[in-house]
Structures are given as structure tokens and as C-alpha cells.
GROMACS .gro file of C-alpha atoms in nm:
model
  238
    1MET     CA    1  -1.078   0.694   1.302
    2LYS     CA    2  -0.774   0.936   1.266
    3ILE     CA    3  -0.576   0.955   0.942
    4ASN     CA    4  -0.218   0.892   1.029
    5THR     CA    5  -0.023   1.148   0.832
    6LEU     CA    6   0.339   1.196   0.746
    7VAL     CA    7   0.478   1.537   0.634
    8ILE     CA    8   0.792   1.535   0.407
    9ASP     CA    9   0.983   1.866   0.324
   10ASP     CA   10   1.348   1.948   0.341
   11ASN     CA   11   1.269   2.312   0.451
   12ALA     CA   12   1.222   2.345   0.811
   13ASN     CA   13   0.990   2.642   0.783
   14TRP     CA   14   0.753   2.450   0.553
   15ARG     CA   15   0.767   2.132   0.780
   16ARG     CA   16   0.653   2.341   1.071
   17THR     CA   17   0.378   2.512   0.856
   18ILE     CA   18   0.239   2.198   0.708
   19GLY     CA   19   0.259   2.025   1.053
   20LYS     CA   20   0.047   2.298   1.190
   21PHE     CA   21  -0.215   2.264   0.918
   22VAL     CA   22  -0.213   1.889   0.996
   23ASP     CA   23  -0.246   1.943   1.378
   24MET     CA   24  -0.528   2.187   1.339
   25HIS     CA   25  -0.747   1.931   1.139
   26PRO     CA   26  -0.966   1.701   1.360
   27LEU     CA   27  -0.943   1.396   1.135
   28LEU     CA   28  -0.548   1.410   1.090
   29GLU     CA   29  -0.289   1.256   1.333
   30LEU     CA   30   0.057   1.380   1.270
   31VAL     CA   31   0.273   1.092   1.312
   32ASP     CA   32   0.592   1.291   1.223
   33THR     CA   33   0.777   1.521   1.005
   34CYS     CA   34   1.075   1.434   0.772
   35ASP     CA   35   1.339   1.630   0.606
   36SER     CA   36   1.408   1.386   0.339
   37ALA     CA   37   1.236   1.112   0.131
   38MET     CA   38   1.477   0.844   0.271
   39ASP     CA   39   1.387   0.960   0.625
   40ALA     CA   40   1.010   0.922   0.540
   41TYR     CA   41   1.077   0.573   0.383
   42ALA     CA   42   1.232   0.462   0.715
   43LYS     CA   43   0.931   0.589   0.916
   44MET     CA   44   0.691   0.408   0.688
   45MET     CA   45   0.875   0.083   0.775
   46VAL     CA   46   0.778   0.115   1.143
   47HIS     CA   47   0.451   0.327   1.128
   48ASP     CA   48   0.114   0.272   0.955
   49ILE     CA   49   0.080   0.589   0.741
   50ASP     CA   50  -0.252   0.659   0.574
   51LEU     CA   51  -0.156   0.982   0.399
   52LEU     CA   52   0.180   1.163   0.287
   53ILE     CA   53   0.193   1.532   0.246
   54CYS     CA   54   0.502   1.559   0.031
   55ASP     CA   55   0.727   1.823  -0.121
   56ILE     CA   56   0.870   1.726  -0.470
   57GLU     CA   57   1.210   1.887  -0.480
   58MET     CA   58   1.439   1.732  -0.239
   59PRO     CA   59   1.806   1.626  -0.233
   60GLU     CA   60   1.900   1.264  -0.293
   61LEU     CA   61   1.559   1.143  -0.377
   62THR     CA   62   1.271   1.359  -0.484
   63GLY     CA   63   0.907   1.327  -0.335
   64LEU     CA   64   0.790   1.196  -0.675
   65GLY     CA   65   1.071   0.932  -0.682
   66LEU     CA   66   0.982   0.816  -0.324
   67VAL     CA   67   0.607   0.765  -0.423
   68ARG     CA   68   0.705   0.583  -0.745
   69SER     CA   69   0.901   0.329  -0.527
   70LEU     CA   70   0.626   0.241  -0.306
   71GLN     CA   71   0.397  -0.047  -0.357
   72ASN     CA   72   0.053  -0.026  -0.214
   73GLY     CA   73   0.181   0.298  -0.046
   74PRO     CA   74  -0.040   0.546   0.133
   75LEU     CA   75  -0.244   0.830  -0.023
   76VAL     CA   76  -0.038   1.132  -0.136
   77ILE     CA   77  -0.091   1.505  -0.146
   78PHE     CA   78   0.211   1.678  -0.316
   79VAL     CA   79   0.290   2.025  -0.195
   80THR     CA   80   0.529   2.237  -0.403
   81SER     CA   81   0.635   2.589  -0.518
   82HIS     CA   82   0.660   2.461  -0.889
   83ALA     CA   83   0.339   2.428  -1.092
   84ASN     CA   84   0.531   2.258  -1.378
   85TYR     CA   85   0.550   1.935  -1.172
   86ALA     CA   86   0.172   1.870  -1.194
   87LEU     CA   87   0.171   1.649  -1.506
   88ASP     CA   88   0.463   1.449  -1.394
   89CYS     CA   89   0.290   1.378  -1.047
   90TYR     CA   90  -0.037   1.270  -1.178
   91GLU     CA   91   0.120   0.962  -1.315
   92VAL     CA   92   0.117   0.812  -0.959
   93SER     CA   93  -0.255   0.927  -0.911
   94PRO     CA   94  -0.219   1.165  -0.603
   95VAL     CA   95  -0.518   1.267  -0.402
   96ASP     CA   96  -0.419   1.626  -0.482
   97PHE     CA   97  -0.135   1.883  -0.583
   98LEU     CA   98  -0.119   2.197  -0.376
   99LEU     CA   99   0.099   2.506  -0.435
  100LYS     CA  100   0.284   2.696  -0.174
  101PRO     CA  101   0.195   2.913   0.002
  102LEU     CA  102  -0.072   2.698   0.125
  103ASP     CA  103  -0.440   2.820   0.119
  104PRO     CA  104  -0.640   2.688   0.425
  105GLU     CA  105  -0.949   2.638   0.236
  106ARG     CA  106  -0.764   2.458  -0.051
  107PHE     CA  107  -0.611   2.236   0.219
  108LEU     CA  108  -0.949   2.146   0.349
  109THR     CA  109  -1.066   2.054   0.019
  110SER     CA  110  -0.780   1.825  -0.027
  111ILE     CA  111  -0.850   1.644   0.297
  112GLU     CA  112  -1.219   1.605   0.199
  113LYS     CA  113  -1.074   1.428  -0.108
  114VAL     CA  114  -0.870   1.195   0.114
  115LYS     CA  115  -1.184   1.114   0.293
  116LYS     CA  116  -1.356   1.001  -0.003
  117ARG     CA  117  -1.075   0.780  -0.126
  118LEU     CA  118  -1.050   0.606   0.196
  119ALA     CA  119  -1.416   0.554   0.220
  120VAL     CA  120  -1.409   0.393  -0.125
  121ALA     CA  121  -1.125   0.182  -0.038
  122SER     CA  122  -1.306   0.056   0.268
  123GLU     CA  123  -1.620  -0.047   0.081
  124PRO     CA  124  -1.617  -0.436   0.066
  125ILE     CA  125  -1.572  -0.600  -0.288
  126THR     CA  126  -1.727  -0.938  -0.340
  127PRO     CA  127  -1.473  -1.116  -0.564
  128ALA     CA  128  -1.555  -1.374  -0.816
  129PRO     CA  129  -1.512  -1.715  -0.656
  130TYR     CA  130  -1.245  -1.828  -0.902
  131PHE     CA  131  -0.998  -1.719  -1.171
  132PHE     CA  132  -0.839  -1.885  -1.484
  133ILE     CA  133  -0.487  -1.956  -1.564
  134ARG     CA  134  -0.351  -2.079  -1.906
  135GLU     CA  135  -0.188  -2.413  -1.937
  136SER     CA  136  -0.080  -2.507  -2.298
  137ASN     CA  137  -0.405  -2.437  -2.497
  138ASN     CA  138  -0.631  -2.487  -2.210
  139TYR     CA  139  -0.773  -2.262  -1.942
  140VAL     CA  140  -0.767  -2.409  -1.596
  141GLN     CA  141  -1.025  -2.263  -1.314
  142ILE     CA  142  -0.876  -2.230  -0.984
  143ARG     CA  143  -1.114  -2.135  -0.679
  144TYR     CA  144  -1.000  -1.860  -0.469
  145GLN     CA  145  -1.071  -2.050  -0.158
  146ASP     CA  146  -0.840  -2.341  -0.265
  147VAL     CA  147  -0.531  -2.122  -0.291
  148LEU     CA  148  -0.287  -2.107  -0.009
  149TYR     CA  149  -0.024  -1.878  -0.152
  150MET     CA  150   0.163  -1.781  -0.476
  151LYS     CA  151   0.537  -1.767  -0.519
  152ALA     CA  152   0.716  -1.576  -0.797
  153GLN     CA  153   0.973  -1.802  -0.976
  154GLU     CA  154   1.162  -1.579  -1.240
  155HIS     CA  155   0.929  -1.556  -1.530
  156PHE     CA  156   0.664  -1.788  -1.371
  157LEU     CA  157   0.427  -1.778  -1.078
  158GLN     CA  158   0.388  -2.080  -0.858
  159ILE     CA  159   0.047  -2.118  -0.737
  160PHE     CA  160  -0.008  -2.359  -0.445
  161THR     CA  161  -0.356  -2.502  -0.357
  162ARG     CA  162  -0.445  -2.737  -0.094
  163ASP     CA  163  -0.416  -3.038  -0.347
  164LYS     CA  164  -0.156  -2.938  -0.614
  165SER     CA  165   0.049  -2.652  -0.759
  166TYR     CA  166   0.046  -2.472  -1.099
  167MET     CA  167   0.302  -2.276  -1.270
  168PRO     CA  168   0.165  -2.034  -1.537
  169MET     CA  169   0.391  -1.785  -1.727
  170LEU     CA  170   0.273  -1.490  -1.532
  171SER     CA  171   0.444  -1.219  -1.291
  172ILE     CA  172   0.331  -1.171  -0.952
  173SER     CA  173   0.278  -0.805  -1.000
  174LYS     CA  174   0.029  -0.884  -1.299
  175MET     CA  175  -0.146  -1.148  -1.083
  176GLU     CA  176  -0.189  -0.908  -0.797
  177GLU     CA  177  -0.325  -0.631  -1.032
  178GLN     CA  178  -0.592  -0.871  -1.182
  179LEU     CA  179  -0.714  -1.036  -0.863
  180LYS     CA  180  -1.051  -0.911  -0.746
  181GLY     CA  181  -1.143  -0.793  -0.408
  182ASP     CA  182  -0.902  -0.798  -0.119
  183VAL     CA  183  -0.858  -1.188  -0.063
  184PHE     CA  184  -0.489  -1.216  -0.109
  185LEU     CA  185  -0.233  -0.992   0.071
  186ARG     CA  186   0.114  -0.908  -0.079
  187VAL     CA  187   0.352  -1.002   0.207
  188HIS     CA  188   0.686  -1.004   0.026
  189ARG     CA  189   0.813  -0.901  -0.316
  190SER     CA  190   0.791  -1.285  -0.420
  191PHE     CA  191   0.489  -1.385  -0.209
  192LEU     CA  192   0.112  -1.339  -0.219
  193VAL     CA  193  -0.084  -1.513   0.035
  194HIS     CA  194  -0.457  -1.600   0.104
  195ARG     CA  195  -0.561  -1.426   0.412
  196SER     CA  196  -0.769  -1.723   0.554
  197ALA     CA  197  -0.455  -1.946   0.527
  198ILE     CA  198  -0.255  -1.719   0.772
  199ALA     CA  199  -0.244  -1.886   1.112
  200VAL     CA  200   0.044  -1.690   1.290
  201ILE     CA  201   0.209  -1.369   1.213
  202THR     CA  202   0.558  -1.315   1.369
  203LYS     CA  203   0.798  -1.035   1.335
  204ASN     CA  204   0.957  -1.172   1.031
  205ASP     CA  205   0.737  -1.455   0.905
  206LEU     CA  206   0.374  -1.589   0.837
  207VAL     CA  207   0.290  -1.934   0.959
  208LEU     CA  208   0.019  -2.076   0.736
  209THR     CA  209  -0.249  -2.344   0.849
  210THR     CA  210  -0.049  -2.606   0.678
  211GLY     CA  211   0.254  -2.519   0.890
  212GLU     CA  212   0.455  -2.369   0.602
  213THR     CA  213   0.650  -2.042   0.680
  214ILE     CA  214   0.633  -1.739   0.440
  215PRO     CA  215   0.871  -1.461   0.488
  216ILE     CA  216   0.751  -1.101   0.535
  217GLY     CA  217   0.924  -0.822   0.336
  218ASP     CA  218   1.038  -0.507   0.523
  219GLN     CA  219   0.833  -0.280   0.284
  220TYR     CA  220   0.528  -0.486   0.325
  221ARG     CA  221   0.514  -0.498   0.712
  222ALA     CA  222   0.326  -0.189   0.769
  223GLN     CA  223   0.065  -0.288   0.504
  224ILE     CA  224   0.018  -0.626   0.683
  225ASN     CA  225  -0.041  -0.437   1.014
  226ARG     CA  226  -0.283  -0.180   0.855
  227LYS     CA  227  -0.485  -0.423   0.612
  228HIS     CA  228  -0.488  -0.751   0.798
  229ILE     CA  229  -0.422  -0.702   1.179
  230ASN     CA  230  -0.524  -0.371   1.305
  231MET     CA  231  -0.889  -0.374   1.219
  232ASN     CA  232  -0.930  -0.729   1.350
  233VAL     CA  233  -0.758  -0.725   1.676
  234VAL     CA  234  -0.966  -0.829   1.983
  235SER     CA  235  -0.826  -0.684   2.311
  236ARG     CA  236  -0.941  -0.664   2.672
  237ARG     CA  237  -0.960  -0.317   2.812
  238SER     CA  238  -0.755  -0.285   3.130
   0.00000   0.00000   0.00000
């Protein structure tokens, strides 16, 4: 499978050069090149991107600022002329940090690191069949299979199961961090949905097996396509 790659650099010569490096690699698919972080952000709303090869110093929004803004974004290789950015960049866990001018051997090494990261991410994880939430002085056990979805409610998280709902004092981001495996899918800044509860996916919403409708956030649409739909589509060859 090809690694869908987006190149971001405000310098036209570097966009062409990095684009050629990508085109020459048999595992990489160059989706597009962008001259700004905002242009790249727009592209990621409509394309499934596995890898960003990104400059750092750019007008309006830096490459680092773009990556910081993404939730569950693609893998990142930073490419820059300034070695002093290295420490700042590693707070977002990039695959690699390359200095211009690019060395072909060093670029190949970076792509090997990308391959390893993607291989690890695709390994199935068997989650614990339940989690606990705290209610007053008690710990309540909730089985993963019983949860339909979770909705952020100010300082609380409302957890909807098939029989009842719970409302622990917990943020949706903290819950997403602590859930094991890949059972739940973040589909909106306010919603986590159990994959098996999804019946229909439209352009703007999910319809659950219960008939309830959950909105899809723009920044999560590509992730839904990549993680939930693309690998499971059954189609007839023409």
C-alpha cells in the first residue's frame, strides 16, 4: 500500500525538490505540494494523508504550529534549514528531523522509520473488555461492548450505554487517551463513538444502530475514512 504524502514548503524550489524525492520513492504517493500550512490544512480535510513532509518557518502559521493543531494527524518529517528547531519539534513526536539540503541516503532512512511506525500502528491491540469510572466514592465498571457513544458536556463526559447513561467528571480528550485499543472512534470534538454502533455514514453524520444521529466534525472526516471505511470497503470490480 502506498503512503499518501503531502509536502509543505513556502519555497517553490524546495517544494519541487522534495516532491521529486517523494516521486522517486516506490512506497510514497505524492498527493500534493502546498506553499502554506493553511493550504495543507485544507488539503487534509479532503484527502487521506499518511505522511507530512513539512518545512517549519512559514508565514502566518509555522509547520510546527500546524502539527500542534492536529488531533490524530498523520506522521510528520520536518525539513528545515535551521538545526535549532530540533528540540521544539520533538514535543510533537515527529518521525524525523531533516536538514536542508536533503541527503538522499538520509531521506531513505527517514522513510524506513515511517514504515516502522505504520507497521506498529497497524498491529491489532486487544483491549481490556471494560473500564472503570468513578461515581462518588465508588468505581463503576462499564463494558466496552455496552457503550454506544460518549459526549462532552462542559466539565463532564456523558457515556451512553444500551441501558443507561453515566456522567463522570472527565474530559473527552482524557478518556480518548486512556481507552485501550481501537474500539472507539473520535468523530467530532464532542463525540467518541463505538465502531460497532455505527450503522450508516453520511457526508455530515453518523447514524447509529439505535437510530440516533451523531455529527461528523470537519477535522475528523479524513480520519474516519482512513481508519474506519477504507480498509473495510467491499466492492465489485468492473
